[in-house]
Structure formats: structure tokens, C-alpha cells
PDB file of C-alpha atoms and ligand atoms in Angstrom:
ATOM      1  CA  UNK A   1       0.138  -0.082   0.041  1.00 39.00           C
ATOM      2  CA  UNK A   2       1.274   3.455  -1.008  1.00 40.00           C
ATOM      3  CA  UNK A   3       3.006   5.364   1.913  1.00 44.00           C
ATOM      4  CA  UNK A   4       1.403   8.395   0.691  1.00 46.00           C
ATOM      5  CA  UNK A   5      -2.320   7.488   1.311  1.00 54.00           C
ATOM      6  CA  UNK A   6      -4.151   9.867   3.064  1.00 61.00           C
ATOM      7  CA  UNK A   7      -5.499   7.952   5.853  1.00 62.00           C
ATOM      8  CA  UNK A   8      -7.951  10.368   6.927  1.00 62.00           C
ATOM      9  CA  UNK A   9     -10.083   9.675   3.656  1.00 68.00           C
ATOM     10  CA  UNK A  10     -10.238   5.647   3.832  1.00 74.00           C
ATOM     11  CA  UNK A  11     -13.578   3.926   5.065  1.00 74.00           C
ATOM     12  CA  UNK A  12     -14.881   0.593   4.951  1.00 83.00           C
ATOM     13  CA  UNK A  13     -13.344  -2.216   3.404  1.00 83.00           C
ATOM     14  CA  UNK A  14     -10.067  -0.287   2.447  1.00 86.00           C
ATOM     15  CA  UNK A  15      -9.628   0.898   5.798  1.00 88.00           C
ATOM     16  CA  UNK A  16     -10.273  -2.743   6.925  1.00 92.00           C
ATOM     17  CA  UNK A  17      -7.426  -3.947   4.753  1.00 93.00           C
ATOM     18  CA  UNK A  18      -5.192  -1.008   5.161  1.00 91.00           C
ATOM     19  CA  UNK A  19      -5.241  -1.600   9.207  1.00 93.00           C
ATOM     20  CA  UNK A  20      -4.372  -5.265   8.785  1.00 95.00           C
ATOM     21  CA  UNK A  21      -1.593  -4.909   5.958  1.00 94.00           C
ATOM     22  CA  UNK A  22      -0.068  -1.812   8.388  1.00 92.00           C
ATOM     23  CA  UNK A  23      -0.063  -3.772  11.488  1.00 94.00           C
ATOM     24  CA  UNK A  24       1.289  -6.980   9.833  1.00 96.00           C
ATOM     25  CA  UNK A  25       4.287  -4.476   8.553  1.00 93.00           C
ATOM     26  CA  UNK A  26       4.901  -2.942  11.912  1.00 93.00           C
ATOM     27  CA  UNK A  27       4.096  -6.472  13.998  1.00 95.00           C
ATOM     28  CA  UNK A  28       8.288  -6.958  14.653  1.00 94.00           C
ATOM     29  CA  UNK A  29       8.716  -3.540  15.930  1.00 92.00           C
ATOM     30  CA  UNK A  30       5.519  -2.699  17.536  1.00 92.00           C
ATOM     31  CA  UNK A  31       6.697  -3.616  21.286  1.00 93.00           C
ATOM     32  CA  UNK A  32       9.863  -1.678  20.826  1.00 92.00           C
ATOM     33  CA  UNK A  33       8.141   1.402  19.408  1.00 89.00           C
ATOM     34  CA  UNK A  34       5.437   1.697  21.659  1.00 89.00           C
ATOM     35  CA  UNK A  35       8.055   1.452  25.036  1.00 88.00           C
ATOM     36  CA  UNK A  36      10.004   3.958  23.004  1.00 88.00           C
ATOM     37  CA  UNK A  37       7.668   6.515  21.779  1.00 85.00           C
ATOM     38  CA  UNK A  38       5.399   6.068  25.439  1.00 84.00           C
ATOM     39  CA  UNK A  39       8.521   6.161  27.556  1.00 84.00           C
ATOM     40  CA  UNK A  40       7.135   2.838  29.056  1.00 87.00           C
ATOM     41  CA  UNK A  41       4.092   4.169  30.318  1.00 93.00           C
ATOM     42  CA  UNK A  42       1.956   2.358  28.294  1.00 94.00           C
ATOM     43  CA  UNK A  43       2.220  -0.758  30.539  1.00 94.00           C
ATOM     44  CA  UNK A  44       0.949   1.678  33.698  1.00 96.00           C
ATOM     45  CA  UNK A  45      -1.922   2.389  31.374  1.00 97.00           C
ATOM     46  CA  UNK A  46      -2.922  -1.050  30.883  1.00 97.00           C
ATOM     47  CA  UNK A  47      -2.372  -1.642  34.528  1.00 97.00           C
ATOM     48  CA  UNK A  48      -4.934   0.966  35.647  1.00 98.00           C
ATOM     49  CA  UNK A  49      -7.170  -0.492  32.680  1.00 98.00           C
ATOM     50  CA  UNK A  50      -6.634  -3.769  33.998  1.00 98.00           C
ATOM     51  CA  UNK A  51      -7.602  -2.872  37.788  1.00 98.00           C
ATOM     52  CA  UNK A  52     -10.805  -1.048  36.031  1.00 98.00           C
ATOM     53  CA  UNK A  53     -11.693  -4.736  34.619  1.00 98.00           C
ATOM     54  CA  UNK A  54     -11.922  -5.533  38.147  1.00 97.00           C
ATOM     55  CA  UNK A  55     -11.545  -9.665  37.466  1.00 98.00           C
ATOM     56  CA  UNK A  56     -11.115 -12.140  39.624  1.00 98.00           C
ATOM     57  CA  UNK A  57      -9.084 -15.306  40.178  1.00 98.00           C
ATOM     58  CA  UNK A  58     -11.257 -17.924  38.139  1.00 98.00           C
ATOM     59  CA  UNK A  59     -12.798 -15.721  35.869  1.00 98.00           C
ATOM     60  CA  UNK A  60     -12.834 -15.300  32.004  1.00 98.00           C
ATOM     61  CA  UNK A  61     -11.966 -12.244  30.135  1.00 98.00           C
ATOM     62  CA  UNK A  62     -11.913 -11.606  26.394  1.00 98.00           C
ATOM     63  CA  UNK A  63      -9.324  -9.046  25.149  1.00 98.00           C
ATOM     64  CA  UNK A  64     -10.378  -7.633  21.825  1.00 98.00           C
ATOM     65  CA  UNK A  65      -7.693  -6.231  19.159  1.00 98.00           C
ATOM     66  CA  UNK A  66      -5.084  -7.989  21.726  1.00 98.00           C
ATOM     67  CA  UNK A  67      -2.178  -7.434  19.213  1.00 98.00           C
ATOM     68  CA  UNK A  68       0.817  -8.581  20.347  1.00 98.00           C
ATOM     69  CA  UNK A  69      -0.737  -9.797  23.857  1.00 98.00           C
ATOM     70  CA  UNK A  70       0.171  -7.125  26.360  1.00 97.00           C
ATOM     71  CA  UNK A  71      -3.047  -6.505  27.996  1.00 98.00           C
ATOM     72  CA  UNK A  72      -4.194 -10.328  27.626  1.00 98.00           C
ATOM     73  CA  UNK A  73      -0.802 -11.163  29.570  1.00 98.00           C
ATOM     74  CA  UNK A  74      -1.543  -8.389  32.123  1.00 97.00           C
ATOM     75  CA  UNK A  75      -5.100  -9.734  32.553  1.00 98.00           C
ATOM     76  CA  UNK A  76      -3.756 -13.299  33.103  1.00 98.00           C
ATOM     77  CA  UNK A  77      -2.295 -12.063  36.403  1.00 97.00           C
ATOM     78  CA  UNK A  78      -6.072 -11.168  37.679  1.00 97.00           C
ATOM     79  CA  UNK A  79      -7.754 -14.423  36.641  1.00 98.00           C
ATOM     80  CA  UNK A  80      -4.730 -16.860  37.557  1.00 96.00           C
ATOM     81  CA  UNK A  81      -4.306 -20.333  36.336  1.00 94.00           C
ATOM     82  CA  UNK A  82      -8.140 -21.142  37.141  1.00 96.00           C
ATOM     83  CA  UNK A  83      -9.496 -18.639  34.895  1.00 98.00           C
ATOM     84  CA  UNK A  84      -8.913 -17.813  30.878  1.00 98.00           C
ATOM     85  CA  UNK A  85      -8.181 -14.747  29.100  1.00 98.00           C
ATOM     86  CA  UNK A  86      -8.952 -15.122  25.373  1.00 98.00           C
ATOM     87  CA  UNK A  87      -7.437 -12.475  23.138  1.00 98.00           C
ATOM     88  CA  UNK A  88      -8.651 -11.908  19.488  1.00 98.00           C
ATOM     89  CA  UNK A  89      -6.852  -9.682  16.737  1.00 98.00           C
ATOM     90  CA  UNK A  90      -7.421  -9.821  12.891  1.00 98.00           C
ATOM     91  CA  UNK A  91      -3.637  -9.547  12.153  1.00 98.00           C
ATOM     92  CA  UNK A  92      -1.818 -12.990  12.468  1.00 98.00           C
ATOM     93  CA  UNK A  93       1.565 -11.365  12.511  1.00 98.00           C
ATOM     94  CA  UNK A  94       0.651  -9.638  15.762  1.00 98.00           C
ATOM     95  CA  UNK A  95      -0.889 -12.457  17.324  1.00 98.00           C
ATOM     96  CA  UNK A  96       2.221 -14.574  16.590  1.00 98.00           C
ATOM     97  CA  UNK A  97       4.310 -12.540  18.399  1.00 98.00           C
ATOM     98  CA  UNK A  98       1.819 -12.565  21.109  1.00 98.00           C
ATOM     99  CA  UNK A  99       1.834 -16.299  21.368  1.00 98.00           C
ATOM    100  CA  UNK A 100       5.610 -16.589  21.344  1.00 98.00           C
ATOM    101  CA  UNK A 101       5.453 -13.972  24.555  1.00 97.00           C
ATOM    102  CA  UNK A 102       2.737 -16.012  26.273  1.00 98.00           C
ATOM    103  CA  UNK A 103       4.773 -19.174  25.718  1.00 97.00           C
ATOM    104  CA  UNK A 104       7.981 -17.383  26.854  1.00 97.00           C
ATOM    105  CA  UNK A 105       6.228 -16.296  30.167  1.00 96.00           C
ATOM    106  CA  UNK A 106       4.796 -19.856  30.626  1.00 95.00           C
ATOM    107  CA  UNK A 107       1.425 -18.420  30.810  1.00 95.00           C
ATOM    108  CA  UNK A 108      -0.347 -20.503  28.028  1.00 93.00           C
ATOM    109  CA  UNK A 109      -2.387 -22.311  30.405  1.00 93.00           C
ATOM    110  CA  UNK A 110      -4.636 -19.478  30.900  1.00 95.00           C
ATOM    111  CA  UNK A 111      -4.417 -17.456  27.631  1.00 98.00           C
ATOM    112  CA  UNK A 112      -5.658 -18.412  24.224  1.00 98.00           C
ATOM    113  CA  UNK A 113      -5.167 -16.171  21.192  1.00 98.00           C
ATOM    114  CA  UNK A 114      -7.084 -16.213  18.083  1.00 98.00           C
ATOM    115  CA  UNK A 115      -7.613 -14.945  14.835  1.00 98.00           C
ATOM    116  CA  UNK A 116     -11.158 -12.878  14.839  1.00 98.00           C
ATOM    117  CA  UNK A 117     -12.799  -9.504  13.629  1.00 98.00           C
ATOM    118  CA  UNK A 118     -13.744  -7.169  16.572  1.00 98.00           C
ATOM    119  CA  UNK A 119     -17.096  -6.640  14.452  1.00 97.00           C
ATOM    120  CA  UNK A 120     -18.005 -10.504  14.323  1.00 98.00           C
ATOM    121  CA  UNK A 121     -16.734 -12.512  17.446  1.00 98.00           C
ATOM    122  CA  UNK A 122     -16.730 -15.816  17.333  1.00 98.00           C
ATOM    123  CA  UNK A 123     -18.051 -16.861  20.853  1.00 98.00           C
ATOM    124  CA  UNK A 124     -21.492 -17.533  22.016  1.00 98.00           C
ATOM    125  CA  UNK A 125     -23.554 -14.647  24.211  1.00 98.00           C
ATOM    126  CA  UNK A 126     -22.988 -14.220  27.575  1.00 98.00           C
ATOM    127  CA  UNK A 127     -19.738 -15.930  28.078  1.00 98.00           C
ATOM    128  CA  UNK A 128     -17.164 -13.507  29.572  1.00 98.00           C
ATOM    129  CA  UNK A 129     -16.803 -11.543  32.784  1.00 98.00           C
ATOM    130  CA  UNK A 130     -14.902  -8.630  31.358  1.00 98.00           C
ATOM    131  CA  UNK A 131     -14.149  -7.489  27.823  1.00 98.00           C
ATOM    132  CA  UNK A 132     -11.104  -5.373  27.109  1.00 98.00           C
ATOM    133  CA  UNK A 133      -9.970  -3.423  24.259  1.00 98.00           C
ATOM    134  CA  UNK A 134      -6.848  -1.529  24.561  1.00 98.00           C
ATOM    135  CA  UNK A 135      -5.733   1.100  21.770  1.00 96.00           C
ATOM    136  CA  UNK A 136      -7.792  -0.869  19.034  1.00 97.00           C
ATOM    137  CA  UNK A 137     -11.531   0.237  18.659  1.00 97.00           C
ATOM    138  CA  UNK A 138     -10.084   3.555  16.936  1.00 94.00           C
ATOM    139  CA  UNK A 139      -9.036   1.225  14.054  1.00 94.00           C
ATOM    140  CA  UNK A 140     -12.222  -0.495  13.704  1.00 96.00           C
ATOM    141  CA  UNK A 141     -14.365   0.118  10.730  1.00 94.00           C
ATOM    142  CA  UNK A 142     -17.648  -0.023  12.592  1.00 95.00           C
ATOM    143  CA  UNK A 143     -17.045   0.696  16.278  1.00 96.00           C
ATOM    144  CA  UNK A 144     -20.652   0.473  17.041  1.00 97.00           C
ATOM    145  CA  UNK A 145     -20.938  -2.881  15.668  1.00 98.00           C
ATOM    146  CA  UNK A 146     -17.798  -3.965  17.686  1.00 98.00           C
ATOM    147  CA  UNK A 147     -19.173  -2.615  20.964  1.00 98.00           C
ATOM    148  CA  UNK A 148     -22.313  -4.486  20.206  1.00 98.00           C
ATOM    149  CA  UNK A 149     -20.371  -7.639  20.112  1.00 98.00           C
ATOM    150  CA  UNK A 150     -18.843  -7.219  23.000  1.00 98.00           C
ATOM    151  CA  UNK A 151     -22.030  -6.399  24.875  1.00 98.00           C
ATOM    152  CA  UNK A 152     -23.338  -9.655  23.279  1.00 98.00           C
ATOM    153  CA  UNK A 153     -20.435 -11.685  24.752  1.00 98.00           C
ATOM    154  CA  UNK A 154     -20.453 -10.241  28.031  1.00 98.00           C
ATOM    155  CA  UNK A 155     -22.312 -12.012  31.047  1.00 98.00           C
ATOM    156  CA  UNK A 156     -25.010  -9.833  32.615  1.00 98.00           C
ATOM    157  CA  UNK A 157     -22.951  -7.717  35.125  1.00 98.00           C
ATOM    158  CA  UNK A 158     -19.820  -8.111  32.765  1.00 98.00           C
ATOM    159  CA  UNK A 159     -17.959  -5.063  32.627  1.00 98.00           C
ATOM    160  CA  UNK A 160     -16.563  -3.620  29.412  1.00 98.00           C
ATOM    161  CA  UNK A 161     -13.189  -1.635  29.765  1.00 98.00           C
ATOM    162  CA  UNK A 162     -12.009   0.452  26.442  1.00 98.00           C
ATOM    163  CA  UNK A 163      -8.310   2.304  26.797  1.00 98.00           C
ATOM    164  CA  UNK A 164      -7.995   4.543  23.890  1.00 97.00           C
ATOM    165  CA  UNK A 165      -5.918   7.483  22.927  1.00 94.00           C
ATOM    166  CA  UNK A 166      -7.415  10.927  23.568  1.00 94.00           C
ATOM    167  CA  UNK A 167      -6.474  14.723  23.268  1.00 88.00           C
ATOM    168  CA  UNK A 168      -4.899  16.404  26.212  1.00 91.00           C
ATOM    169  CA  UNK A 169      -7.137  19.538  27.123  1.00 89.00           C
ATOM    170  CA  UNK A 170      -5.109  21.690  29.105  1.00 90.00           C
ATOM    171  CA  UNK A 171      -2.421  24.082  27.744  1.00 91.00           C
ATOM    172  CA  UNK A 172       0.560  24.431  27.579  1.00 90.00           C
ATOM    173  CA  UNK A 173       0.759  20.585  27.573  1.00 89.00           C
ATOM    174  CA  UNK A 174      -2.021  20.486  24.670  1.00 91.00           C
ATOM    175  CA  UNK A 175       0.278  22.259  22.383  1.00 92.00           C
ATOM    176  CA  UNK A 176       3.818  20.437  23.535  1.00 91.00           C
ATOM    177  CA  UNK A 177       1.999  17.225  23.149  1.00 88.00           C
ATOM    178  CA  UNK A 178       0.207  17.921  19.671  1.00 89.00           C
ATOM    179  CA  UNK A 179       3.817  18.892  18.351  1.00 90.00           C
ATOM    180  CA  UNK A 180       5.146  15.525  19.630  1.00 87.00           C
ATOM    181  CA  UNK A 181       2.551  13.535  18.346  1.00 86.00           C
ATOM    182  CA  UNK A 182       2.386  14.919  15.003  1.00 87.00           C
ATOM    183  CA  UNK A 183       5.731  16.082  14.467  1.00 89.00           C
ATOM    184  CA  UNK A 184       8.116  13.891  16.660  1.00 90.00           C
ATOM    185  CA  UNK A 185       6.286  10.628  16.702  1.00 87.00           C
ATOM    186  CA  UNK A 186       5.946  10.189  12.781  1.00 88.00           C
ATOM    187  CA  UNK A 187       9.597  10.950  12.407  1.00 90.00           C
ATOM    188  CA  UNK A 188      11.096   8.374  15.404  1.00 87.00           C
ATOM    189  CA  UNK A 189       8.749   5.668  13.974  1.00 84.00           C
ATOM    190  CA  UNK A 190       9.641   6.207  10.541  1.00 86.00           C
ATOM    191  CA  UNK A 191      13.478   5.833  11.305  1.00 85.00           C
ATOM    192  CA  UNK A 192      12.948   2.675  13.355  1.00 84.00           C
ATOM    193  CA  UNK A 193       9.402   1.062  11.589  1.00 82.00           C
ATOM    194  CA  UNK A 194       7.243   2.575   8.746  1.00 84.00           C
ATOM    195  CA  UNK A 195       6.487   6.239   8.559  1.00 84.00           C
ATOM    196  CA  UNK A 196       2.870   5.805   7.338  1.00 82.00           C
ATOM    197  CA  UNK A 197       1.827   3.700  10.251  1.00 83.00           C
ATOM    198  CA  UNK A 198       3.077   6.597  12.537  1.00 83.00           C
ATOM    199  CA  UNK A 199       1.478   9.199  10.525  1.00 86.00           C
ATOM    200  CA  UNK A 200      -1.683   7.298  10.722  1.00 84.00           C
ATOM    201  CA  UNK A 201      -1.647   6.995  14.370  1.00 87.00           C
ATOM    202  CA  UNK A 202      -2.086  10.555  15.017  1.00 87.00           C
ATOM    203  CA  UNK A 203      -4.375  10.871  12.179  1.00 85.00           C
ATOM    204  CA  UNK A 204      -6.849   8.117  13.495  1.00 86.00           C
ATOM    205  CA  UNK A 205      -6.733   9.679  17.128  1.00 88.00           C
ATOM    206  CA  UNK A 206      -7.977  13.092  15.693  1.00 86.00           C
ATOM    207  CA  UNK A 207     -10.779  11.465  13.947  1.00 86.00           C
ATOM    208  CA  UNK A 208     -11.884   9.199  17.371  1.00 91.00           C
ATOM    209  CA  UNK A 209     -14.883  10.519  19.391  1.00 92.00           C
ATOM    210  CA  UNK A 210     -14.474  12.942  22.105  1.00 93.00           C
ATOM    211  CA  UNK A 211     -14.686  11.347  25.552  1.00 95.00           C
ATOM    212  CA  UNK A 212     -18.601  12.332  26.111  1.00 96.00           C
ATOM    213  CA  UNK A 213     -19.143  11.057  22.450  1.00 97.00           C
ATOM    214  CA  UNK A 214     -17.833   7.798  23.202  1.00 97.00           C
ATOM    215  CA  UNK A 215     -19.592   7.300  26.450  1.00 98.00           C
ATOM    216  CA  UNK A 216     -23.016   8.082  24.262  1.00 98.00           C
ATOM    217  CA  UNK A 217     -22.119   5.260  21.980  1.00 98.00           C
ATOM    218  CA  UNK A 218     -21.434   2.999  24.933  1.00 98.00           C
ATOM    219  CA  UNK A 219     -24.813   3.978  26.406  1.00 98.00           C
ATOM    220  CA  UNK A 220     -26.671   3.342  23.124  1.00 98.00           C
ATOM    221  CA  UNK A 221     -25.075   0.240  22.643  1.00 98.00           C
ATOM    222  CA  UNK A 222     -26.937  -0.772  26.304  1.00 98.00           C
ATOM    223  CA  UNK A 223     -24.085  -0.235  28.950  1.00 98.00           C
ATOM    224  CA  UNK A 224     -25.211   1.256  32.166  1.00 98.00           C
ATOM    225  CA  UNK A 225     -22.811   2.971  34.742  1.00 98.00           C
ATOM    226  CA  UNK A 226     -20.657   4.462  31.693  1.00 98.00           C
ATOM    227  CA  UNK A 227     -17.782   6.358  32.919  1.00 98.00           C
ATOM    228  CA  UNK A 228     -14.374   7.417  31.981  1.00 98.00           C
ATOM    229  CA  UNK A 229     -11.018   8.305  33.567  1.00 97.00           C
ATOM    230  CA  UNK A 230      -8.206  10.504  31.930  1.00 96.00           C
ATOM    231  CA  UNK A 231      -4.617   9.169  32.524  1.00 97.00           C
ATOM    232  CA  UNK A 232      -1.378  11.155  32.012  1.00 94.00           C
ATOM    233  CA  UNK A 233      -3.030  15.039  31.754  1.00 93.00           C
ATOM    234  CA  UNK A 234      -5.480  13.404  29.124  1.00 94.00           C
ATOM    235  CA  UNK A 235      -3.328  11.380  26.710  1.00 94.00           C
ATOM    236  CA  UNK A 236      -5.416   8.397  27.124  1.00 96.00           C
ATOM    237  CA  UNK A 237      -8.652   7.783  28.553  1.00 97.00           C
ATOM    238  CA  UNK A 238     -10.248   4.639  29.952  1.00 98.00           C
ATOM    239  CA  UNK A 239     -14.170   4.482  29.712  1.00 98.00           C
ATOM    240  CA  UNK A 240     -16.096   1.410  31.051  1.00 98.00           C
ATOM    241  CA  UNK A 241     -19.514   0.194  31.188  1.00 98.00           C
ATOM    242  CA  UNK A 242     -21.780  -2.680  32.719  1.00 98.00           C
ATOM    243  CA  UNK A 243     -24.192  -4.667  30.620  1.00 98.00           C
ATOM    244  CA  UNK A 244     -27.243  -4.767  32.742  1.00 98.00           C
TER     245      UNK A 244
HETATM  246  C1  LIG B 301      -2.621  -0.223  18.061  1.00 62.60           C
HETATM  247  S1  LIG B 301      -2.473  -2.307  18.135  1.00 62.60           S
HETATM  248  C2  LIG B 301      -3.143  -2.422  20.016  1.00 62.60           C
HETATM  249  C3  LIG B 301      -2.717  -4.256  20.381  1.00 62.60           C
HETATM  250  C4  LIG B 301      -3.057  -4.275  22.010  1.00 62.60           C
HETATM  251  N1  LIG B 301      -4.365  -4.143  22.049  1.00 62.60           N
HETATM  252  C5  LIG B 301      -2.299  -3.339  22.745  1.00 62.60           C
HETATM  253  O1  LIG B 301      -2.535  -2.553  23.768  1.00 62.60           O
HETATM  254  O2  LIG B 301      -0.741  -3.016  22.413  1.00 62.60           O
HETATM  255  C6  LIG B 301      -4.332  -2.470  17.393  1.00 62.60           C
HETATM  256  C7  LIG B 301      -4.849  -3.747  17.029  1.00 62.60           C
HETATM  257  O3  LIG B 301      -6.126  -3.843  16.803  1.00 62.60           O
HETATM  258  C8  LIG B 301      -6.127  -4.689  15.617  1.00 62.60           C
HETATM  259  N2  LIG B 301      -7.376  -4.481  15.159  1.00 62.60           N
HETATM  260  C9  LIG B 301      -7.509  -3.346  14.301  1.00 62.60           C
HETATM  261  N3  LIG B 301      -8.981  -3.526  13.717  1.00 62.60           N
HETATM  262  C10 LIG B 301      -9.335  -4.779  14.223  1.00 62.60           C
HETATM  263  C11 LIG B 301     -10.544  -5.518  13.767  1.00 62.60           C
HETATM  264  N4  LIG B 301     -11.669  -5.276  13.252  1.00 62.60           N
HETATM  265  N5  LIG B 301     -10.636  -7.010  14.388  1.00 62.60           N
HETATM  266  C12 LIG B 301      -9.590  -7.370  15.195  1.00 62.60           C
HETATM  267  N6  LIG B 301      -8.640  -6.903  15.296  1.00 62.60           N
HETATM  268  C13 LIG B 301      -8.300  -5.891  14.804  1.00 62.60           C
HETATM  269  C14 LIG B 301      -4.701  -4.657  14.967  1.00 62.60           C
HETATM  270  O4  LIG B 301      -4.484  -5.642  14.104  1.00 62.60           O
HETATM  271  C15 LIG B 301      -4.068  -4.221  15.930  1.00 62.60           C
HETATM  272  O5  LIG B 301      -3.101  -5.553  16.454  1.00 62.60           O
END
């Protein structure tokens, strides 16, 4: 795919194909770039999101858009050996890296990774105690359909937790961060991986709904007790909701 593609102008099947091939190309450098570009803060963000999921030993969790499985690995600590974390993603190269991490950490007994599209989850209804999605929903073509699927596979009383990039609101941090996100990040991403992927990242965040709009989508899908928490000056936001 051309690196000069205007990623703000792609929709539907074209976006799906673009996103999947982009993650396939950056998979081998994804973890390195994540740690470098976030100064390792991404682990803290997932840790706080995992606390929000409030999983107990022995429970079942689904991590959608699991990528290289960092969030699934974090959730596995909470469900323990008696529980299960299923991670799904539609990009095989990302999952392969995730699988080797799961094996290396010796937790393949309680984590299963599978190829699946967030918009069409291959699970029966009311299966999971919690469903999580981290830095994934912004890439999904039909976000509402994906949340409806997450709602369907949750048990009544189960919790959805969505961790995603957001827009810091306070100055001067807002301007400093915008410069970093739109100028420095694509430059470093381009040097160490693929520039188009790290140009797509800020573009996709700028098209993503604001906090209240996203909360409204969750309410419309059927979630109750919808709330959100900003972390690190609002760089990321954790939305959560409960299936009644
Ligand atoms: C930025 S990565 C996030 C990975 C991981 N959750 C994390 O926290 O590092 C986004 C992931 O979403 C996946 N993805 C995007 N759209 C998807 C879809 N419709 N169905 C399944 N996975 C999808 C991509 O393949 C990619 O692995």
C-alpha cells in the first residue's frame, strides 16, 4: 500500500485492509516502538485499565484487538491459573508475536489467542466476565458494531473496559503534546519502523470521538454505569460500562 495514502480519507473495507496490512508490516517493531514512544508508560496505562476490569481469580476475560498480547498478559495475572483470557485480533503477525510472549512467560495454560474480527466475535453470547479493548477500537471500521459484539458476549453484570488515546485539554501541555504526536512521533516511527503507520496514528486519534461522544455510543449500545478516567494529562482515556 502506498505510503502517501491519505489515511483520513479511507473508510469501510479499504480501511480494514489498510489497517490489517499496516499492523502486519510493523508487528516485529511494535513492542519496541510502544515502549520507546511512550517512555514505557503504556504498561502503567494497561495496569490501570486492568484494575478497572476488576477481574477475580477463576474468571473469563476477552481482550479484543489484542495485538502482541500485552493486555492479555496483564489480565492473566488477575484471573490466575484457574481463569482464562482469550485474546483476538485480525492480524496474524501481531498474534504470532503475542503467542511467543505467552509461551515465554509460561502462561499458555490461561491465555488463548485467536484470529477474529472485532465486528464478528466467534463466541456464544454471555460468555465473559469482562471484555477489554486497548488502543484498538479507533482502528475498527464499525466501532458501534464492535461494541455491540462485546456487549453480546459479556455476561449480565460483566464489564467493558476500553483504553484509547485521547486529546489532552490543558495548555501548554496540549500544544507540546500535539507537536510531539504529529511531528516527532512519525519521525521516530519512520526511522525505526514504517513512517506511514506512525503518521496514521495521530490521524486516527484526531478522528476518534471525544470522551462524552464515546460514552454516548456505549450507552446507546446498552451499557450502563458508563464512566471515564483520564490518565497522564488526558493523553489516554479509559471508558468503562456494565452490561445490565
Ligand atoms: C494499536 S494495536 C493494539 C494492540 C494491543 N491491544 C495493545 O494494547 O498493544 C491495534 C490492534 O488492533 C487490531 N485490529 C484493528 N482492527 C481490528 C478488527 N476489526 N478486528 C480485530 N483486530 C483489529 C490490529 O491488528 C492491531 O493488532
